[in-house]
Coordinates of C-alpha atoms in Angstrom, one line a residue:
X227 CA -29.5 20.9 68.0
X228 CA -27.3 24.2 68.8
X229 CA -29.3 27.3 69.3
X230 CA -28.6 30.1 71.4
X231 CA -30.3 30.0 74.8
X232 CA -33.1 32.4 75.9
X233 CA -32.9 34.3 79.2
X234 CA -35.9 33.4 81.5
X235 CA -36.4 35.6 84.8
X236 CA -33.0 36.2 85.7
X237 CA -31.3 40.3 86.2
X238 CA -28.5 41.8 85.9
X239 CA -26.2 42.8 88.2
X240 CA -27.2 46.4 89.2
X241 CA -24.2 49.0 88.7
X242 CA -22.3 46.8 86.8
X243 CA -21.6 45.9 83.2
X244 CA -18.8 43.1 81.4
X245 CA -16.9 44.7 78.4
X246 CA -15.3 42.8 75.6
X247 CA -11.6 43.1 75.4
X248 CA -11.4 40.6 72.1
X249 CA -12.7 37.3 73.1
X250 CA -16.3 38.1 72.3
X251 CA -19.5 36.5 73.7
X252 CA -20.9 33.3 72.7
X253 CA -24.6 31.9 72.3
X254 CA -24.8 28.9 70.8
X255 CA -24.8 25.1 72.6
X256 CA -21.4 24.1 71.0
X257 CA -19.6 27.8 71.6
X258 CA -21.0 27.8 75.2
X259 CA -19.4 24.4 76.3
X260 CA -16.2 25.0 75.0
X261 CA -16.2 28.7 76.9
X262 CA -17.2 26.3 80.0
X263 CA -14.4 23.9 79.1
X264 CA -12.1 26.9 79.0
X265 CA -10.9 26.0 82.3
X266 CA -8.2 28.3 83.0
X267 CA -10.3 31.4 82.6
X268 CA -13.3 33.1 84.1
X269 CA -16.5 32.3 82.8
X270 CA -18.9 35.2 82.6
X271 CA -22.5 34.9 81.6
X272 CA -23.8 38.4 79.9
X273 CA -26.9 39.7 78.3
X274 CA -27.0 40.8 75.1
X275 CA -30.4 41.9 73.3
X276 CA -32.3 39.6 75.4
X277 CA -30.2 36.5 74.5
X278 CA -27.8 34.7 77.1
X279 CA -24.5 34.7 76.6
X280 CA -21.2 33.4 77.7
X281 CA -17.4 35.2 77.2
X282 CA -14.2 34.0 78.8
X283 CA -12.5 37.2 78.8
X284 CA -13.1 41.0 79.2
X285 CA -13.3 42.8 82.3
X286 CA -16.0 44.6 84.6
X287 CA -16.8 48.4 84.2
X288 CA -18.7 50.2 87.3
X289 CA -19.9 53.2 84.5
X290 CA -22.8 51.1 83.3
X291 CA -21.4 50.8 79.7
X292 CA -21.7 47.2 78.5
X293 CA -23.4 44.4 78.8
X294 CA -25.5 43.1 81.8
X295 CA -23.7 40.8 84.0
X296 CA -25.9 37.9 85.0
X297 CA -22.9 35.7 86.5
X298 CA -19.5 34.9 86.7
X299 CA -18.0 31.5 87.7
X300 CA -14.0 31.4 88.3
X301 CA -11.4 30.2 86.4
X302 CA -10.8 26.3 88.0
X303 CA -7.7 24.5 86.3
X304 CA -7.7 20.4 87.4
X305 CA -4.9 21.4 89.5
X306 CA -7.0 23.9 91.7
X307 CA -9.4 21.1 92.8
X308 CA -8.9 20.0 96.5
X309 CA -6.4 20.7 99.0
X310 CA -3.2 22.2 98.1
X311 CA -1.5 21.3 100.9
X312 CA -1.7 17.4 100.0
X313 CA -0.5 18.2 96.9
X314 CA 2.7 19.1 98.4
X315 CA 3.0 16.8 100.6
X316 CA 2.9 14.1 97.9
X317 CA 4.5 15.8 95.1
X318 CA 1.8 16.0 92.7
X319 CA -0.4 18.7 91.0
X320 CA -3.7 16.9 91.8
X321 CA -5.9 16.5 94.5
X322 CA -6.9 12.8 93.4
X323 CA -5.1 9.3 93.6
X324 CA -5.8 5.8 92.8
X325 CA -6.2 3.6 95.8
X326 CA -4.8 0.1 96.3
X327 CA -6.4 -2.6 95.2
X328 CA -4.8 -5.9 96.7
X329 CA -3.0 -8.6 95.4
X330 CA -1.2 -6.5 92.6
X331 CA -4.8 -5.5 90.6
X332 CA -3.2 -2.0 91.5
X333 CA 0.0 -2.9 89.3
X334 CA 3.3 -1.9 88.8
X335 CA 2.4 -0.3 85.3
X336 CA -0.9 1.5 86.9
X337 CA 1.4 2.8 89.3
X338 CA 4.2 3.9 87.0
X339 CA 1.6 5.2 84.5
X340 CA 0.0 7.5 86.9
X341 CA 2.9 8.5 88.5
X342 CA 4.8 9.5 85.2
X343 CA 1.6 11.9 84.3
X344 CA 2.0 13.4 88.1
X345 CA -0.5 11.4 90.3
X346 CA 0.0 10.0 93.3
X347 CA -0.9 5.9 93.0
X348 CA -1.1 3.3 95.5
X349 CA 0.2 -0.3 94.8
X350 CA -1.6 -3.1 95.7
X351 CA 0.7 -5.2 97.9
X352 CA -1.9 -7.5 100.0
X353 CA -1.9 -10.5 99.8
X354 CA 1.6 -10.6 98.0
X355 CA 4.3 -12.2 99.1
X356 CA 7.4 -10.1 100.5
X357 CA 9.3 -11.5 97.2
X358 CA 6.8 -10.1 95.2
X359 CA 6.1 -6.7 96.8
X360 CA 10.0 -6.3 97.0
X361 CA 10.1 -6.7 93.1
X362 CA 7.5 -4.3 92.8
X363 CA 9.4 -1.9 95.1
X364 CA 12.4 -2.0 93.1
X365 CA 10.7 -1.8 89.5
X366 CA 8.6 1.4 90.7
X367 CA 11.4 3.0 92.6
X368 CA 13.4 2.9 89.1
X369 CA 10.8 4.1 87.1
X370 CA 9.9 7.0 89.3
X371 CA 12.7 7.9 91.3
X372 CA 11.3 11.1 92.6
X373 CA 7.7 9.6 92.9
X374 CA 4.9 10.4 93.2
X375 CA 3.5 6.6 94.4
X376 CA 2.7 4.8 97.7
X377 CA 2.3 1.3 98.6
X378 CA -0.6 -0.5 100.5
X379 CA 0.0 -2.1 103.9
X380 CA -2.9 -3.9 104.7
X381 CA -4.2 -4.9 108.0
X382 CA -3.6 -8.7 108.9
X383 CA -5.0 -9.6 112.1
X384 CA -4.7 -13.6 111.3
X385 CA -1.4 -13.1 109.9
X386 CA 0.6 -10.5 111.7
X387 CA 4.3 -11.5 110.2
X388 CA 3.1 -10.4 107.1
X389 CA 2.2 -7.1 107.8
X390 CA 5.5 -6.7 109.8
X391 CA 7.2 -8.0 106.7
X392 CA 6.0 -5.3 104.8
X393 CA 6.8 -3.0 106.8
X394 CA 10.2 -4.1 107.0
X395 CA 10.8 -3.5 103.4
X396 CA 9.3 -0.3 103.2
X397 CA 11.5 0.9 105.7
X398 CA 14.8 -0.6 104.0
X399 CA 13.6 0.5 100.7
X400 CA 12.7 4.1 102.2
X401 CA 8.9 4.2 100.9
X402 CA 7.9 7.3 101.9
X403 CA 4.1 6.9 101.9
X404 CA 1.8 4.0 102.6
X405 CA -1.8 3.4 102.6
X406 CA -3.2 1.9 105.5
X407 CA -6.2 -0.2 104.8
X408 CA -8.4 -2.4 106.4
X409 CA -7.5 -1.7 110.1
X410 CA -9.4 -2.6 113.1
X411 CA -6.7 -1.4 115.5
X412 CA -3.5 0.1 115.9
X413 CA -0.7 -2.5 115.4
X414 CA 2.9 -2.2 116.0
X415 CA 3.8 -2.4 112.6
X416 CA 2.0 0.4 111.7
X417 CA 3.2 2.6 114.2
X418 CA 6.6 1.6 113.7
X419 CA 6.8 2.8 110.0
X420 CA 5.3 6.1 111.3
X421 CA 7.8 7.2 114.0
X422 CA 10.8 5.5 112.5
X423 CA 10.4 8.1 109.9
X424 CA 10.1 11.1 112.4
X425 CA 12.9 13.7 113.2
X426 CA 13.5 16.9 114.1
X427 CA 14.1 19.8 112.0
X428 CA 16.5 22.6 112.7
X429 CA 13.7 24.8 113.7
X430 CA 12.5 22.1 116.3
X431 CA 9.6 20.9 114.3
X432 CA 9.0 17.1 113.9
X433 CA 10.2 16.4 110.4
X434 CA 7.7 13.3 108.9
X435 CA 9.7 11.1 106.9
X436 CA 7.3 8.4 106.4
X437 CA 3.4 9.4 105.5
X438 CA 0.6 7.9 106.2
X439 CA -3.2 7.6 104.4
X440 CA -5.5 5.9 106.8
X441 CA -8.6 4.7 104.5
X442 CA -10.9 3.8 106.9
X443 CA -15.0 3.7 107.7
X444 CA -15.7 4.0 111.1
X445 CA -15.2 6.9 113.2
X446 CA -13.9 4.6 116.0
X447 CA -11.1 3.6 114.1
X448 CA -10.6 7.0 112.6
X449 CA -9.9 8.9 116.0
X450 CA -6.6 6.3 116.6
X451 CA -5.4 7.5 113.2
X452 CA -6.0 11.1 114.2
X453 CA -4.3 11.0 117.7
X454 CA -0.5 10.3 118.5
X455 CA 0.9 6.8 118.1
X456 CA -0.3 4.9 121.3
X457 CA 2.0 4.6 124.3
X458 CA 1.8 1.0 125.0
X459 CA 3.1 0.2 121.6
X460 CA 5.5 2.6 121.8
X461 CA 7.2 1.2 124.6
X462 CA 7.0 -2.0 122.9
X463 CA 9.1 -0.5 119.8
X464 CA 11.1 1.1 122.1
X465 CA 12.1 -2.3 124.2
X466 CA 12.8 -4.0 120.7
X467 CA 15.2 -1.3 119.5
X468 CA 12.7 -0.3 116.6
X469 CA 12.2 3.3 117.2
X470 CA 15.0 5.6 119.2
X471 CA 13.9 7.1 122.4
X472 CA 13.7 11.0 120.5
X473 CA 11.6 9.6 118.1
X474 CA 9.0 8.1 120.7
X475 CA 9.3 11.5 121.8
X476 CA 8.4 13.2 119.0
X477 CA 5.5 10.6 118.2
X478 CA 3.2 12.5 121.0
X479 CA 3.5 15.5 118.7
X480 CA 2.2 14.4 115.4
X481 CA -0.9 12.3 114.6
X482 CA -0.6 8.8 113.2
X483 CA -1.7 9.9 109.7
X484 CA -1.2 12.6 107.6
X485 CA -4.3 12.1 105.8
X486 CA -7.5 10.0 106.1
X487 CA -9.7 8.7 102.9
X488 CA -13.2 8.4 104.1
X489 CA -13.9 5.2 102.5
X490 CA -18.0 4.9 101.9
X491 CA -19.7 2.5 99.3
X492 CA -16.4 1.0 97.8
X493 CA -15.1 -2.6 96.6
X494 CA -13.3 -4.8 98.8
X495 CA -13.9 -4.1 102.0
X496 CA -16.1 -1.2 103.3
X497 CA -19.6 -1.0 105.2
X498 CA -21.5 0.0 102.5
X499 CA -22.0 3.5 104.4
X500 CA -23.1 6.7 102.4
X501 CA -20.4 9.3 101.7
X502 CA -22.8 12.4 102.4
X503 CA -23.3 11.2 105.9
X504 CA -19.8 9.9 106.7
X505 CA -17.7 12.7 105.4
X506 CA -19.4 15.4 107.6
X507 CA -18.8 13.3 110.6
X508 CA -15.3 12.6 109.8
X509 CA -14.3 16.3 109.5
X510 CA -16.2 17.3 113.0
X511 CA -14.1 14.9 114.4
X512 CA -10.9 15.9 112.7
X513 CA -11.9 19.3 114.0
X514 CA -12.6 17.9 117.6
X515 CA -9.2 16.4 117.9
X516 CA -7.6 18.9 115.9
X517 CA -8.5 21.4 118.6
X518 CA -7.1 19.2 121.3
X519 CA -3.8 18.6 120.1
X520 CA -3.1 21.9 118.0
X521 CA -0.9 19.5 115.6
X522 CA 1.3 21.8 113.5
X523 CA -0.4 20.1 110.0
X524 CA -4.0 19.4 110.7
X525 CA -5.1 15.8 109.2
X526 CA -6.7 16.3 105.9
X527 CA -10.1 14.4 104.9
X528 CA -10.4 12.6 101.7
X529 CA -13.4 10.8 99.9
X530 CA -13.4 7.4 98.6
X531 CA -16.2 4.8 97.8
X532 CA -18.5 5.7 95.0
X533 CA -16.0 7.9 93.0
X534 CA -16.5 6.9 89.7
X535 CA -18.1 9.9 87.6
X536 CA -17.3 13.7 87.7
X537 CA -20.7 14.4 89.6
X538 CA -19.2 12.2 92.4
X539 CA -16.2 13.7 92.6
X540 CA -17.6 17.4 92.6
X541 CA -20.1 16.2 95.4
X542 CA -16.7 15.0 97.6
X543 CA -15.0 18.0 97.0
X544 CA -17.9 20.4 97.7
X545 CA -18.9 18.4 101.2
X546 CA -15.0 19.5 101.9
X547 CA -13.1 16.5 100.6
X548 CA -9.4 17.3 100.5
X549 CA -9.1 15.2 97.6
X550 CA -10.6 12.2 96.1
X551 CA -9.5 8.5 95.6
X552 CA -10.7 6.3 92.9
X553 CA -10.9 2.5 93.0
X554 CA -12.8 0.2 91.4
X555 CA -12.7 2.0 88.4
X556 CA -9.4 1.7 87.6
X557 CA -9.7 -2.3 88.1
X558 CA -11.1 -2.3 84.3
X559 CA -8.2 -0.3 82.8
X560 CA -6.1 -1.8 80.7
X561 CA -2.8 -0.9 83.0
X562 CA -4.6 -3.0 85.9
X563 CA -3.5 -6.4 87.1
X564 CA -6.9 -8.0 86.2
X565 CA -7.2 -10.2 83.4
X566 CA -8.7 -9.4 80.3
X567 CA -11.8 -11.4 81.0
X568 CA -12.3 -9.5 84.2
X569 CA -12.0 -6.2 82.7
X570 CA -14.6 -6.9 79.8
X571 CA -16.9 -8.1 83.3
X572 CA -16.2 -5.0 84.7
X573 CA -17.2 -3.2 81.4
X574 CA -20.4 -4.4 82.1
X575 CA -21.6 -4.1 85.1
X576 CA -24.5 -2.0 86.4
X577 CA -24.9 -0.9 89.7
X578 CA -26.9 -3.5 91.5
X579 CA -24.5 -6.3 90.3
X580 CA -22.4 -6.2 93.4
X581 CA -23.0 -8.1 96.2
X582 CA -21.4 -8.9 99.7
X583 CA -19.4 -11.9 100.4
X584 CA -16.8 -13.3 103.2
X585 CA -13.1 -11.7 103.2
X586 CA -10.3 -14.2 102.8
X587 CA -8.0 -12.4 104.7
X588 CA -10.6 -11.8 107.9
X589 CA -12.5 -15.0 107.2
X590 CA -13.3 -16.1 110.6
X591 CA -14.1 -12.8 111.8
X592 CA -16.6 -12.9 109.8
X593 CA -15.6 -9.6 107.8
X594 CA -17.1 -9.1 104.2
X595 CA -16.1 -7.4 101.3
X596 CA -18.3 -6.0 98.3
X597 CA -17.4 -8.0 94.7
X598 CA -18.9 -8.2 91.4
X599 CA -21.8 -10.7 91.3
X600 CA -21.9 -10.7 87.1
X601 CA -20.5 -13.4 85.4
X602 CA -19.3 -15.3 88.4
X603 CA -21.0 -17.4 91.5
X604 CA -18.0 -16.3 94.0
X605 CA -20.3 -14.7 96.4
X606 CA -22.6 -17.1 96.5
X607 CA -19.8 -20.1 96.9
X608 CA -17.9 -18.2 99.2
X609 CA -21.0 -17.4 101.7
X610 CA -21.9 -21.1 101.6
X611 CA -18.2 -21.6 102.8
X612 CA -18.7 -19.3 105.7
X613 CA -22.1 -20.9 106.6
X614 CA -20.2 -24.5 106.7
X615 CA -17.2 -22.7 108.9
X616 CA -20.3 -21.0 111.5
X617 CA -22.1 -24.9 111.6
X618 CA -19.4 -27.1 111.8
X619 CA -16.1 -27.9 114.4
X620 CA -14.3 -29.7 111.8
X621 CA -14.4 -30.9 107.9
X622 CA -15.4 -34.4 109.1
X623 CA -18.5 -33.3 110.6
X624 CA -19.4 -31.7 107.6
X625 CA -22.1 -34.3 105.9
X626 CA -20.3 -36.3 103.3
X627 CA -22.2 -35.4 100.3
X628 CA -22.0 -31.7 101.1
X629 CA -18.0 -32.3 101.4
X630 CA -18.2 -34.3 97.8
X631 CA -20.2 -31.5 96.5
X632 CA -17.6 -28.7 97.5
X633 CA -14.7 -31.0 96.5
X634 CA -16.3 -31.6 92.8
X635 CA -17.7 -28.2 92.0
X636 CA -15.8 -25.3 94.2
X637 CA -12.4 -26.8 95.3
X638 CA -12.4 -29.1 91.9
X639 CA -9.5 -30.8 94.6
X640 CA -9.6 -32.9 97.3
X641 CA -9.6 -31.4 101.1
X642 CA -6.2 -33.4 101.9
X643 CA -4.4 -32.4 98.8
X644 CA -5.2 -28.5 99.6
X645 CA -4.4 -28.9 102.8
X646 CA -0.8 -30.0 101.9
X647 CA -0.8 -27.1 99.5
X648 CA -1.7 -24.9 102.4
X649 CA 0.8 -26.4 104.5
X650 CA 3.7 -25.5 102.3
X651 CA 2.2 -21.8 101.7
X652 CA 2.1 -20.9 105.2
X653 CA 5.4 -22.6 106.4
X654 CA 7.5 -20.0 104.3
X655 CA 4.9 -17.1 104.9
X656 CA 3.6 -17.8 108.5
X657 CA 4.3 -21.3 110.2
X658 CA 2.1 -20.3 113.1
X659 CA -0.7 -20.7 110.9
X660 CA 0.0 -24.2 110.2
X661 CA 0.5 -24.8 114.1
X662 CA -3.1 -23.2 114.6
X663 CA -4.3 -25.6 111.8
X664 CA -2.8 -29.1 113.4
X665 CA -4.3 -28.2 116.7
X666 CA -7.4 -27.2 116.1
X667 CA -9.7 -29.0 113.3
X668 CA -12.2 -25.9 113.2
X669 CA -9.1 -23.7 112.1
X670 CA -7.8 -26.4 109.6
X671 CA -11.1 -26.2 107.9
X672 CA -10.9 -22.2 108.2
X673 CA -7.4 -22.3 106.7
X674 CA -8.8 -24.6 103.8
X675 CA -11.6 -22.5 103.0
X676 CA -9.5 -19.2 102.9
X677 CA -7.3 -21.2 100.3
X678 CA -10.4 -20.8 98.2
X679 CA -11.2 -17.3 99.0
X680 CA -7.2 -16.2 98.5
X681 CA -7.0 -18.3 95.2
X682 CA -10.3 -16.9 93.9
X683 CA -8.7 -13.3 93.4
X684 CA -5.5 -14.5 91.8
X685 CA -7.6 -16.5 89.1
X686 CA -9.0 -13.4 88.6
X687 CA -6.2 -11.5 87.9
X688 CA -4.5 -14.1 85.9
X689 CA -7.1 -15.3 83.9
X690 CA -7.4 -18.6 84.8
X691 CA -9.1 -20.7 82.3
X692 CA -11.9 -23.0 83.8
X693 CA -12.4 -21.1 86.7
X694 CA -14.5 -18.1 85.5
X695 CA -17.3 -18.7 87.8
X696 CA -15.0 -18.7 90.8
X697 CA -13.5 -15.3 90.1
X698 CA -13.5 -12.9 93.1
X699 CA -13.7 -9.1 92.0
X700 CA -13.4 -6.4 94.2
X701 CA -16.0 -4.0 92.9
X702 CA -18.5 -1.4 94.1
X703 CA -21.3 0.5 92.5
X704 CA -19.2 3.4 91.3
X705 CA -18.1 0.7 88.4
X706 CA -22.0 1.1 87.0
X707 CA -22.5 4.3 87.4
X708 CA -18.8 4.7 85.5
X709 CA -20.4 2.4 83.0
X710 CA -23.0 4.5 82.8
X711 CA -21.3 7.8 82.5
X712 CA -19.3 6.6 79.5
X713 CA -22.0 4.5 77.7
X714 CA -21.8 5.6 73.8
X715 CA -18.5 7.4 74.0
X716 CA -14.8 6.3 73.4
X717 CA -14.6 4.8 77.2
X718 CA -17.2 2.5 76.7
X719 CA -14.9 0.0 75.0
X720 CA -12.8 -1.8 77.3
X721 CA -9.2 -1.6 75.6
X722 CA -9.8 2.4 75.5
X723 CA -9.6 2.6 79.2
X724 CA -6.6 4.1 80.4
X725 CA -5.9 4.7 84.0
X726 CA -4.4 8.4 83.5
X727 CA -7.0 9.5 80.9
X728 CA -10.0 8.7 83.1
X729 CA -8.5 10.6 86.1
X730 CA -8.4 13.6 84.0
X731 CA -11.8 13.0 82.6
X732 CA -13.1 12.8 86.0
X733 CA -11.3 15.9 87.3
X734 CA -11.9 17.8 84.4
X735 CA -15.6 17.1 84.4
X736 CA -15.6 17.7 87.6
X737 CA -14.4 21.6 87.4
X738 CA -16.5 21.9 84.3
X739 CA -19.6 20.9 86.6
X740 CA -18.4 22.9 89.1
X741 CA -18.8 26.1 86.8
X742 CA -22.2 25.3 85.4
X743 CA -23.5 24.5 89.2
X744 CA -22.1 27.7 90.1
X745 CA -23.7 29.8 87.5
X746 CA -26.8 27.8 88.2
X747 CA -27.2 29.0 91.8
X748 CA -27.0 32.5 90.4
X749 CA -29.8 32.2 88.5
X750 CA -28.4 31.1 84.9
X751 CA -30.5 28.2 83.5
X752 CA -28.8 25.7 81.3
X753 CA -30.4 23.3 78.6
X754 CA -29.9 19.5 79.7
X755 CA -26.9 19.5 77.0
X756 CA -24.6 21.5 79.0
X757 CA -25.6 20.3 82.3
X758 CA -23.9 17.2 82.2
X759 CA -19.9 16.4 81.1
X760 CA -19.3 13.7 78.6
X761 CA -15.6 12.8 78.0
X762 CA -14.4 13.8 74.4
X763 CA -11.5 11.7 73.2
X764 CA -8.4 13.8 72.7
X765 CA -7.8 15.2 69.4
X766 CA -11.1 13.6 68.1

């Protein structure tokens, strides 16, 4: 159908009229869609002989000569969305970034593709060896000498040495932005990274060299990122000569983070909380602490978790988000570090096809992550391991039949050989873990169980044959929402999903929907076909 739209009860603005300047008035659905998509120009809703028309040019006249004005939506290029201070800070035209997915799922190729298109993207350094992270740093810095890019800094309460080694690398290579994820408390390595980049400018203001984006889901942790660095950690770093006295003094004048990404119902680490409730609370806390500290630059608050469609992005911006971040949907892109098998699974996922499972990095603490349950048995098997860990104090206490079943169907190896490999792994990474396992049978059992949890995500990334049922795929419900949105379009096919294209489609759709919703709030009614944004392939 491509008919004109009739006017119902809407009235034109009194005393004002619209005059054409050559752009013309458009009446059919296809023409109106094109006017709405001309984001660089305002769109006018006007009345002509009882018909609703739209135009992207013209002017307002006060002499009553012209067509009646029914509504106006301003120009809104995708670079106009969000907080421009975020864009200036990270050297990007867009208030949008792709978040880190650990184990290199947010790969070098993904970060480089986004960076070359001007988008900020965070490399998924969590769970990788220092050598692997260093190689990624070198590759990304060569491809993007001027950025933009960031690297993930993952809180590692069970392996503090790993977090410190990551910070050492970031300082060595002058990585100027990190995305700090899964933090349960402020740590010395994170404070070191932040404070070691502080200096005093010629105007007396604090110059921030190392930017921190805190990805958080709890207000109590957000407060720590919204405040200056803790005094006790600053003293420790001073005593260890990891920061200077001047940097310690300057640390009291800036917050720990430049930005806080409110993480709602996301893939991986999440509390499954709704963004609509979380974001206003985080903004209120930010305002309260800004009133207390009077920072030169208030901390910006962005949104992540559930951002998989233009509608979701628009909802976040309208709630007050300075920017939006995506995660799960990028894992399904060809540039991600996920295997083809995993990308195909993700492309078939619906919103209910997710489950919570024990987290490998915080297994003993009972922390859980959100994963894909379609096409894999990981969530169920990981939960079984956690139940056994909480019930027994040693591997030998588990009934023999249960142990044999685990070795045969889940581990596909015997317990002792896995422990031998675990010892080799941690002797290079964190020898303290081996000492802990040798001293306590329950800790030893936990480390072996974590062997399975850790490798399951790597099997998913590499496409390990024969391990498909054990793939750990971090995924939130936004993946299903995205799949529903693109169904029947070119983006339905996994091979057509490119991370830059998807980012642009979401932002373009967000701006388009803003203009539609703005006109609707002025009384302009649209047919269903114009109330939704459908991705259109370029040059199609």
